Amino acid sequence: MTATPLLKVTDLAIEFSTPQGRVRAVDGISFDVYENETLGIVGESGCGKTVTGLSLLGLIPSPPGRIAAGSIELAGRNLAKLDEAAMREVRGGEISMIFQEPMTALNPVFTVASQMTDVIIRHKGLTRAQARREAIDMLGKVGIPAPARRLDDYPHQMSGGMRQRVMIAMALACGPKLLVADEPTTALDVTTQAQVIELIGQLQREFRMAVILITHDLGVVAETCQRALVMYCGRIAEQAQIEPLFRSPRHPYTHGLLDSIPRIRDQRLTQLPTIAGRVPDLLNLPPGCRFADRCTRAQEDCRTAEPELTQAGQSAFACYHPIGHQPAEPVA
Amino acid sequence: MSEAAPLLQVDGLRKYFPVRGGLFRRVVAQVRAVDDVTLQLRRGQTFGLVGESGCGKSTLGRSIIRLQEPTGGRVLLDGTDITRLGRQALLPYRRRMQMIFQDPYASLSPRRTVAQTLREPLDIHQIGTPKEREHQVSQLLDVVGMSARVLNRYPHEFSGGQRQRIGIARALSLKPDLIVADEPVSALDVSVQSQILNLIADLQREHGIAFLFIAHDLAVIQHVSDVVGVMYLGKLVEVADATALYSSPKHPYTRALMSAIPQPEPGSGRQRIMLEGDVPSPMNPPSGCPFHTRCPDAMAKCAELTPQFTNLGSERSPHAVSCHLYGHDS
Amino acid sequence: MNAQPPASDTIAAPPERRESLWTKAAYKFRRDRVGVWSLAVVLVYMAIALGVVFGWWATSWAELEGGKWEPPSAEHWFGTNIIGQDIFDRAIYSTRTSFEVGLVVAILATALGAVLGALAGFFSGSWTDEIILWFMGVLDSIPFILFVAAIAYSLGDTPYAMHVAMISTFWITAGRLVRGEVIKLRGQEYVEAAHAIGVPELTIIFRHVLPNTSHILLVQATITFVAAIKSEVILSFLGIGVKDGMSWGLMIAESTQEVLAGFFNNFLAASVLLFGLVMAFNLFSDALQDALDPRTVAES
Amino acid sequence: MELLQFSVRKLIAGVPLVIGVTLISFLLMVYFGPDKTFDLLGKNPTAEQIAEVREQLGYNKPFLVRYGEYVRELVTFNFGASESTGEPVTSLLARTIPVSVALALPGFILGNLLGVALGLLAAYYRGGLADKFIMGSAAIGMSISFLIVIIAFQIIFSSSFGLNLFPVRGWDVNSIGDYVSYVTVPTLATVFVALGYNTRFYRSVIVEEMSRDHVRTARAFGVPPAPLFYKLILKNALIPIITRIMFSIPVIIISGSLLLEQYFGIPGVGKATYDAIVTGDQPVLKAVVALTAILLVIVQLLTDILYRAVDPRVSLK
């Protein structure tokens, strides 16, 4: 890992205007992504993880959404300030994205060949014949059998797993520095999901690119990422390397989340651990810590001021009363 | 009712969907969604049914409670074959089997209040006086952990987890003996999932309701099930007590399915069994063992002979596997 | 963070915003200024029409009160027509005709479309559906004006031939929309739940399915209303519309001779009033559709 | 071969529709249509005379027999001559249909082309000023009755009170110049009225397509707006566009623009049919009905073939 991050997100805030008022779906988050690493962004629905991913490519639907504050620096360039034309060069070139729904993410009335070569021609300036060869090459790399023949198929002639492979091939065709994968396996079956996870990991190592994996599934994160951030209600609750994050979570939310995942155990439990209550409404946030109402460790101070993300030991977390023995380092 | 007689006995149940085509919309093919499934469920027991999408598990659940008309086979509820009952004759049996659905946003009628939704079953089956029904509705909400103050609200005012609780209350309203739960937690966030799973496990213990619990997630199934059945391409391939199945899965498909679940334990260093390719189309299932096209242990005869069930467990705790690896003749 | 006993996560009702789908739509509608204004204009027209019904004004629309083609004056605001009838009175009286045609056709056509569409959708793939679809296809295939003309002539001199003709063609759009929506809805799990409880099929259709298409029906009714009053004008002009009474279409028919002679009052009075009502109703219909759009209602 | 099989299947599948159309038209235009008994008899006929004429006209035969005869005449294209003018029906149609098509076609093409263009423009600037302007104009255009537009345009373009550029009415076409002078005002009126509806329809179709997942994918791969709209989105939107255009074709050919023909006194098929309905001219009506049915089936077939050409998911099987 190099010292300078490939992507540096600072104090990013994303706002949506709704009939009831403005809502901050993402509220001041900062994180770095380094070359050749996989960063997981985990959280439950509505925590802002998908919006964060979209913002990196300038794809926030606008209106109603907009980047309200903060910067997104890719190799020193602030993407949040780029105009639309310059941003188009970045999309699919330096940063690629793959999505959750492989069934609908490809254009149904164009062949895979047409969709892939268009991207390659646009970003690499090759001839159609060259682009076609590259596309066949990429399809082979993502494990599509007989790629030269499948290239001229339409998306509906392929299974969900195959389409997701095509998406990945398209995303990697121009050698991006960063791949944003938004729930790439959620819509797939368990056995297909395993194949795709394996594939993304293998390609990440092969291309030495950075990957941001957005998912609600902590299992997927544990198996693919080196580092992860846990989001709750538009904020980062905890950020750490995978080992400490899963072995000794500091934020009560991370802990609760890890605890409540159904997993195959040696013994059937009578009660699964749960997190009581539900996620607060973004229009109606509590004054202090956003997790306080559901937290068993919450105290008075949690309900008055919001905790900042603080580095302590191996983890960074936003909590006044973290779990674990290490005393928190003094807050700056 | 004798101890031995099962509450639910499913015998060779089949559900084929015709594929029509051509000029006069003739049947040109059959999708074999459920193909010759046999299973039993005792009173108060939970049968966990697991499989990937398209394996026919939802269709099986719906065919059992006659939300879909089975193509063949029998479903016996307390010894009565309900597959051929007419609407009126079926009504008393409807009362005894209910369903919990997957999508909490689609399972409640959006223009009807909680009270209307929960009262409807009581009205249809004319249970108690209108006054008693009102009382019963409040009680139902209490059972699923909700306050009676929400009675006059509409579904869209609730979160996914709350709606799922209302759906469960509706299923409980007729005091059924059997509930088919079709992926009841897969649309929910993790933290809410476990709340609902706990609720279902509690209800099962307290009310002695038998559940057919359908899910694609083996981990979810484990928490609620006494017996687990694994389905692949419309057929059951392995059925066993939960403990036996999770401690020593036999069928290669079950083993692959178990190893494919991403575990939230970094560096667990498990050996993953990676299946090749995709599930074949149920319109045109492979010959012999349906799994042979993707099976890491496939042998020559797997493509030709359909395997029969072999009991690898004891008489009291059977462990049935349909695989040539364990056949008597192998 | 330990396991909670289930009793403690008893869920309190959400404290914020108690709204039904309709109040939410009403809230959105009130924020739409164009929608509110257009509704106001429609209401003014409606008041005018009611006044005619109750005999408050425009009672002397048929009387000969002046000379031929008198210019506007204090007595005859819009002047008089070729035989000396008051144009203002006639235009006002015609508002009632428009509302009568619009309401009758919109309500009946939408209701017919709702019932047949719901039946076709709910039993889609069955013979019921095939027959209803066939009927829709056939009626759709016959050019509208010719169809109306044929009905008008086969029904003879009944004043309602035009209404019958419009209803028998306009229900199809509502029917198709409802059918499509019902096909979507009948696969919904709450419909399955109703089946599982043992609710009879017709009850399911009318209690669980059809109410969930009411937003479509309401918007479709407003669209049909506009289509009906616009068709009335054309049919009356062709001589197969309003038989007795007065309507903007008849006024325009009258005016076709006049305009070439340079007399525009009849034409302008009818056109402007017709345009105002249709425009207001169109805008109202749009605003209503936006307010009722489930895609935006479902959000947040 | 596949195409041929498909066409045959499709034509056979069109039979119920043909039956429907003929049945309805028979019911309305013949069975319950104008009674010609008294047209053929003089004043004060006797009861026997009435019975005799009714016998000749076949009014006393059972419903199915009469319908059967009606269909047989349709199938054999045995229409005869118009009862009002004595002109053979085939020559009547050959004379009037081209006029109707020539009258309606320019407006139809322009209305749809402009509609698609404005729809794209409005969708592209969705929520912006251009969108509001276009859609506002469309709302106004949709609110003006066709009849009012025709009259107003006639006053503006053809009368001495306006520009007085074109003939007031009629259809005396012997050259391109004549054609242009007679067709301009009707075309302008058609475009004016159709544009509002078309623009709205095409905009909503395109906006619908814009919200699809694959459009987001394309944007995520840096596709610029121009190819995104004119290639990726438009091709997906073609199915509803084709449907709308194709199914207007029979209406144009059969009823033409009845209102235009009536108002401008243009001898098109719409006016001829209308007159036939009014006078109960059975031979003409039969021919028009037969033509409607044939056109419908052909249009449906062509539409399906076009669907196949733009959407690979549609199968001809």
PDB file of C-alpha atoms in Angstrom, chain B residues 31-208:
ATOM      1  CA  VAL B  31     -41.816 -26.013 -16.511  1.00  0.00           C
ATOM      2  CA  ARG B  32     -41.408 -28.592 -13.802  1.00  0.00           C
ATOM      3  CA  ALA B  33     -41.430 -26.233 -10.848  1.00  0.00           C
ATOM      4  CA  VAL B  34     -42.185 -28.954  -8.330  1.00  0.00           C
ATOM      5  CA  ASP B  35     -41.472 -32.483  -9.417  1.00  0.00           C
ATOM      6  CA  ASP B  36     -42.485 -35.389  -7.222  1.00  0.00           C
ATOM      7  CA  VAL B  37     -41.932 -34.022  -3.729  1.00  0.00           C
ATOM      8  CA  THR B  38     -42.764 -36.078  -0.667  1.00  0.00           C
ATOM      9  CA  LEU B  39     -42.452 -34.748   2.846  1.00  0.00           C
ATOM     10  CA  GLN B  40     -44.050 -34.935   6.269  1.00  0.00           C
ATOM     11  CA  LEU B  41     -44.568 -32.420   8.993  1.00  0.00           C
ATOM     12  CA  ARG B  42     -45.577 -33.228  12.561  1.00  0.00           C
ATOM     13  CA  ARG B  43     -47.656 -30.973  14.749  1.00  0.00           C
ATOM     14  CA  GLY B  44     -45.662 -28.087  16.161  1.00  0.00           C
ATOM     15  CA  GLN B  45     -42.638 -28.931  14.070  1.00  0.00           C
ATOM     16  CA  THR B  46     -40.802 -26.620  11.712  1.00  0.00           C
ATOM     17  CA  PHE B  47     -39.679 -27.887   8.361  1.00  0.00           C
ATOM     18  CA  GLY B  48     -37.049 -25.649   6.823  1.00  0.00           C
ATOM     19  CA  LEU B  49     -37.076 -25.695   3.040  1.00  0.00           C
ATOM     20  CA  VAL B  50     -33.968 -24.293   1.429  1.00  0.00           C
ATOM     21  CA  GLY B  51     -32.876 -23.810  -2.144  1.00  0.00           C
ATOM     22  CA  GLU B  52     -31.833 -21.205  -4.693  1.00  0.00           C
ATOM     23  CA  SER B  53     -34.252 -19.047  -6.632  1.00  0.00           C
ATOM     24  CA  GLY B  54     -36.194 -20.993  -9.201  1.00  0.00           C
ATOM     25  CA  CYS B  55     -35.802 -24.316  -7.414  1.00  0.00           C
ATOM     26  CA  GLY B  56     -39.539 -24.452  -6.815  1.00  0.00           C
ATOM     27  CA  LYS B  57     -39.594 -23.952  -3.070  1.00  0.00           C
ATOM     28  CA  SER B  58     -42.145 -21.132  -3.129  1.00  0.00           C
ATOM     29  CA  THR B  59     -44.301 -23.019  -5.608  1.00  0.00           C
ATOM     30  CA  LEU B  60     -44.177 -26.039  -3.344  1.00  0.00           C
ATOM     31  CA  GLY B  61     -45.328 -23.971  -0.371  1.00  0.00           C
ATOM     32  CA  ARG B  62     -48.146 -22.389  -2.360  1.00  0.00           C
ATOM     33  CA  SER B  63     -49.243 -25.692  -3.857  1.00  0.00           C
ATOM     34  CA  ILE B  64     -49.474 -27.235  -0.398  1.00  0.00           C
ATOM     35  CA  ILE B  65     -51.926 -24.629   0.856  1.00  0.00           C
ATOM     36  CA  ARG B  66     -53.714 -24.541  -2.503  1.00  0.00           C
ATOM     37  CA  LEU B  67     -52.761 -21.032  -3.516  1.00  0.00           C
ATOM     38  CA  GLN B  68     -51.732 -22.812  -6.659  1.00  0.00           C
ATOM     39  CA  GLU B  69     -53.435 -25.901  -7.991  1.00  0.00           C
ATOM     40  CA  PRO B  70     -51.086 -28.879  -7.897  1.00  0.00           C
ATOM     41  CA  THR B  71     -50.677 -30.801 -11.145  1.00  0.00           C
ATOM     42  CA  GLY B  72     -50.420 -34.146  -9.389  1.00  0.00           C
ATOM     43  CA  GLY B  73     -49.826 -35.867  -6.089  1.00  0.00           C
ATOM     44  CA  ARG B  74     -51.614 -35.485  -2.776  1.00  0.00           C
ATOM     45  CA  VAL B  75     -51.539 -33.156   0.186  1.00  0.00           C
ATOM     46  CA  LEU B  76     -53.040 -34.648   3.340  1.00  0.00           C
ATOM     47  CA  LEU B  77     -53.889 -32.336   6.204  1.00  0.00           C
ATOM     48  CA  ASP B  78     -54.671 -34.455   9.244  1.00  0.00           C
ATOM     49  CA  GLY B  79     -55.356 -37.370   6.961  1.00  0.00           C
ATOM     50  CA  THR B  80     -57.721 -35.546   4.566  1.00  0.00           C
ATOM     51  CA  ASP B  81     -56.651 -35.109   0.974  1.00  0.00           C
ATOM     52  CA  ILE B  82     -57.214 -31.422   0.304  1.00  0.00           C
ATOM     53  CA  THR B  83     -55.880 -31.309  -3.238  1.00  0.00           C
ATOM     54  CA  ARG B  84     -59.241 -31.996  -4.796  1.00  0.00           C
ATOM     55  CA  LEU B  85     -61.601 -30.158  -2.476  1.00  0.00           C
ATOM     56  CA  GLY B  86     -63.880 -27.533  -3.944  1.00  0.00           C
ATOM     57  CA  ARG B  87     -63.965 -23.958  -2.702  1.00  0.00           C
ATOM     58  CA  GLN B  88     -66.635 -24.503  -0.064  1.00  0.00           C
ATOM     59  CA  ALA B  89     -65.213 -27.788   1.162  1.00  0.00           C
ATOM     60  CA  LEU B  90     -61.767 -26.251   1.353  1.00  0.00           C
ATOM     61  CA  LEU B  91     -62.848 -23.319   3.494  1.00  0.00           C
ATOM     62  CA  PRO B  92     -62.569 -25.084   6.891  1.00  0.00           C
ATOM     63  CA  TYR B  93     -59.088 -26.251   5.895  1.00  0.00           C
ATOM     64  CA  ARG B  94     -58.069 -22.754   4.801  1.00  0.00           C
ATOM     65  CA  ARG B  95     -58.597 -21.796   8.421  1.00  0.00           C
ATOM     66  CA  ARG B  96     -56.000 -24.288   9.499  1.00  0.00           C
ATOM     67  CA  MET B  97     -53.247 -23.312   7.093  1.00  0.00           C
ATOM     68  CA  GLN B  98     -52.019 -19.794   6.659  1.00  0.00           C
ATOM     69  CA  MET B  99     -49.135 -18.060   5.001  1.00  0.00           C
ATOM     70  CA  ILE B 100     -46.551 -15.400   5.809  1.00  0.00           C
ATOM     71  CA  PHE B 101     -45.143 -13.624   2.788  1.00  0.00           C
ATOM     72  CA  GLN B 102     -41.801 -12.343   1.662  1.00  0.00           C
ATOM     73  CA  ASP B 103     -42.325  -8.744   0.727  1.00  0.00           C
ATOM     74  CA  PRO B 104     -43.642  -6.698   3.627  1.00  0.00           C
ATOM     75  CA  TYR B 105     -44.435  -3.896   1.193  1.00  0.00           C
ATOM     76  CA  ALA B 106     -46.638  -6.054  -1.000  1.00  0.00           C
ATOM     77  CA  SER B 107     -48.256  -8.325   1.545  1.00  0.00           C
ATOM     78  CA  LEU B 108     -50.633  -5.785   3.058  1.00  0.00           C
ATOM     79  CA  SER B 109     -53.458  -4.192   1.109  1.00  0.00           C
ATOM     80  CA  PRO B 110     -52.350  -0.545   0.881  1.00  0.00           C
ATOM     81  CA  ARG B 111     -55.822   0.997   1.136  1.00  0.00           C
ATOM     82  CA  ARG B 112     -56.897  -0.971   4.200  1.00  0.00           C
ATOM     83  CA  THR B 113     -56.140  -0.195   7.811  1.00  0.00           C
ATOM     84  CA  VAL B 114     -54.439  -2.624  10.145  1.00  0.00           C
ATOM     85  CA  ALA B 115     -57.775  -3.266  11.852  1.00  0.00           C
ATOM     86  CA  GLN B 116     -59.506  -4.044   8.534  1.00  0.00           C
ATOM     87  CA  THR B 117     -56.704  -6.344   7.469  1.00  0.00           C
ATOM     88  CA  LEU B 118     -56.728  -8.277  10.727  1.00  0.00           C
ATOM     89  CA  ARG B 119     -60.500  -8.464  10.985  1.00  0.00           C
ATOM     90  CA  GLU B 120     -61.114  -9.833   7.530  1.00  0.00           C
ATOM     91  CA  PRO B 121     -60.161 -13.454   8.294  1.00  0.00           C
ATOM     92  CA  LEU B 122     -62.339 -13.419  11.416  1.00  0.00           C
ATOM     93  CA  ASP B 123     -65.271 -12.046   9.423  1.00  0.00           C
ATOM     94  CA  ILE B 124     -64.879 -14.516   6.587  1.00  0.00           C
ATOM     95  CA  HIS B 125     -64.833 -17.474   8.939  1.00  0.00           C
ATOM     96  CA  GLN B 126     -67.367 -15.880  11.297  1.00  0.00           C
ATOM     97  CA  ILE B 127     -65.340 -16.356  14.413  1.00  0.00           C
ATOM     98  CA  GLY B 128     -66.943 -14.976  17.566  1.00  0.00           C
ATOM     99  CA  THR B 129     -69.261 -11.993  17.816  1.00  0.00           C
ATOM    100  CA  PRO B 130     -68.257  -8.706  16.194  1.00  0.00           C
ATOM    101  CA  LYS B 131     -67.379  -7.408  19.647  1.00  0.00           C
ATOM    102  CA  GLU B 132     -65.125 -10.382  20.337  1.00  0.00           C
ATOM    103  CA  ARG B 133     -63.466  -9.946  16.961  1.00  0.00           C
ATOM    104  CA  GLU B 134     -62.509  -6.429  17.850  1.00  0.00           C
ATOM    105  CA  HIS B 135     -60.939  -7.610  21.051  1.00  0.00           C
ATOM    106  CA  GLN B 136     -59.165 -10.409  19.244  1.00  0.00           C
ATOM    107  CA  VAL B 137     -57.617  -8.010  16.766  1.00  0.00           C
ATOM    108  CA  SER B 138     -56.021  -5.978  19.559  1.00  0.00           C
ATOM    109  CA  GLN B 139     -54.797  -9.165  21.150  1.00  0.00           C
ATOM    110  CA  LEU B 140     -53.178 -10.282  17.917  1.00  0.00           C
ATOM    111  CA  LEU B 141     -51.204  -7.074  17.714  1.00  0.00           C
ATOM    112  CA  ASP B 142     -50.046  -7.600  21.251  1.00  0.00           C
ATOM    113  CA  VAL B 143     -48.862 -11.103  20.424  1.00  0.00           C
ATOM    114  CA  VAL B 144     -46.635  -9.811  17.638  1.00  0.00           C
ATOM    115  CA  GLY B 145     -45.273  -7.042  19.816  1.00  0.00           C
ATOM    116  CA  MET B 146     -47.222  -4.070  18.535  1.00  0.00           C
ATOM    117  CA  SER B 147     -49.439  -1.599  20.272  1.00  0.00           C
ATOM    118  CA  ALA B 148     -53.198  -1.564  19.680  1.00  0.00           C
ATOM    119  CA  ARG B 149     -52.912   2.163  19.069  1.00  0.00           C
ATOM    120  CA  VAL B 150     -51.880   1.490  15.472  1.00  0.00           C
ATOM    121  CA  LEU B 151     -55.183  -0.160  14.550  1.00  0.00           C
ATOM    122  CA  ASN B 152     -56.419   2.656  12.356  1.00  0.00           C
ATOM    123  CA  ARG B 153     -53.204   3.199  10.469  1.00  0.00           C
ATOM    124  CA  TYR B 154     -52.409   2.297   6.905  1.00  0.00           C
ATOM    125  CA  PRO B 155     -49.565  -0.044   5.943  1.00  0.00           C
ATOM    126  CA  HIS B 156     -47.408   2.681   4.403  1.00  0.00           C
ATOM    127  CA  GLU B 157     -47.055   4.275   7.818  1.00  0.00           C
ATOM    128  CA  PHE B 158     -45.003   1.330   9.039  1.00  0.00           C
ATOM    129  CA  SER B 159     -41.480   0.118   8.504  1.00  0.00           C
ATOM    130  CA  GLY B 160     -40.730  -3.200   6.819  1.00  0.00           C
ATOM    131  CA  GLY B 161     -40.266  -5.012  10.106  1.00  0.00           C
ATOM    132  CA  GLN B 162     -43.523  -3.667  11.504  1.00  0.00           C
ATOM    133  CA  ARG B 163     -45.421  -4.678   8.410  1.00  0.00           C
ATOM    134  CA  GLN B 164     -43.995  -8.129   8.646  1.00  0.00           C
ATOM    135  CA  ARG B 165     -45.326  -8.291  12.221  1.00  0.00           C
ATOM    136  CA  ILE B 166     -48.776  -7.294  10.980  1.00  0.00           C
ATOM    137  CA  GLY B 167     -48.548  -9.991   8.321  1.00  0.00           C
ATOM    138  CA  ILE B 168     -47.692 -12.519  10.996  1.00  0.00           C
ATOM    139  CA  ALA B 169     -50.623 -11.338  13.119  1.00  0.00           C
ATOM    140  CA  ARG B 170     -52.940 -11.882  10.130  1.00  0.00           C
ATOM    141  CA  ALA B 171     -51.610 -15.408   9.688  1.00  0.00           C
ATOM    142  CA  LEU B 172     -52.166 -16.103  13.391  1.00  0.00           C
ATOM    143  CA  SER B 173     -55.692 -14.706  13.485  1.00  0.00           C
ATOM    144  CA  LEU B 174     -57.347 -17.973  12.515  1.00  0.00           C
ATOM    145  CA  LYS B 175     -55.249 -19.973  14.992  1.00  0.00           C
ATOM    146  CA  PRO B 176     -53.898 -22.212  12.250  1.00  0.00           C
ATOM    147  CA  ASP B 177     -52.138 -25.526  12.745  1.00  0.00           C
ATOM    148  CA  LEU B 178     -49.772 -24.889   9.872  1.00  0.00           C
ATOM    149  CA  ILE B 179     -48.124 -21.738   8.601  1.00  0.00           C
ATOM    150  CA  VAL B 180     -46.180 -21.594   5.375  1.00  0.00           C
ATOM    151  CA  ALA B 181     -43.605 -18.820   5.718  1.00  0.00           C
ATOM    152  CA  ASP B 182     -42.138 -17.876   2.338  1.00  0.00           C
ATOM    153  CA  GLU B 183     -38.826 -16.072   2.802  1.00  0.00           C
ATOM    154  CA  PRO B 184     -40.311 -14.005   5.631  1.00  0.00           C
ATOM    155  CA  VAL B 185     -37.087 -12.185   6.454  1.00  0.00           C
ATOM    156  CA  SER B 186     -35.135 -11.977   3.226  1.00  0.00           C
ATOM    157  CA  ALA B 187     -36.452  -8.510   2.362  1.00  0.00           C
ATOM    158  CA  LEU B 188     -35.542  -7.096   5.767  1.00  0.00           C
ATOM    159  CA  ASP B 189     -32.384  -5.478   7.054  1.00  0.00           C
ATOM    160  CA  VAL B 190     -30.132  -7.658   9.164  1.00  0.00           C
ATOM    161  CA  SER B 191     -30.962  -6.007  12.461  1.00  0.00           C
ATOM    162  CA  VAL B 192     -34.703  -6.392  11.850  1.00  0.00           C
ATOM    163  CA  GLN B 193     -34.313  -9.896  10.442  1.00  0.00           C
ATOM    164  CA  SER B 194     -33.272 -11.290  13.764  1.00  0.00           C
ATOM    165  CA  GLN B 195     -36.195  -9.615  15.537  1.00  0.00           C
ATOM    166  CA  ILE B 196     -38.638 -11.336  13.201  1.00  0.00           C
ATOM    167  CA  LEU B 197     -36.835 -14.687  13.395  1.00  0.00           C
ATOM    168  CA  ASN B 198     -37.027 -14.538  17.176  1.00  0.00           C
ATOM    169  CA  LEU B 199     -40.717 -13.717  16.995  1.00  0.00           C
ATOM    170  CA  ILE B 200     -41.396 -16.686  14.737  1.00  0.00           C
ATOM    171  CA  ALA B 201     -39.389 -19.029  16.937  1.00  0.00           C
ATOM    172  CA  ASP B 202     -41.300 -17.785  20.012  1.00  0.00           C
ATOM    173  CA  LEU B 203     -44.691 -18.182  18.377  1.00  0.00           C
ATOM    174  CA  GLN B 204     -43.838 -21.656  17.299  1.00  0.00           C
ATOM    175  CA  ARG B 205     -42.854 -22.633  20.834  1.00  0.00           C
ATOM    176  CA  GLU B 206     -45.807 -20.953  22.532  1.00  0.00           C
ATOM    177  CA  HIS B 207     -48.615 -21.816  20.155  1.00  0.00           C
ATOM    178  CA  GLY B 208     -47.384 -25.156  18.881  1.00  0.00           C
TER     179      GLY B 208
END
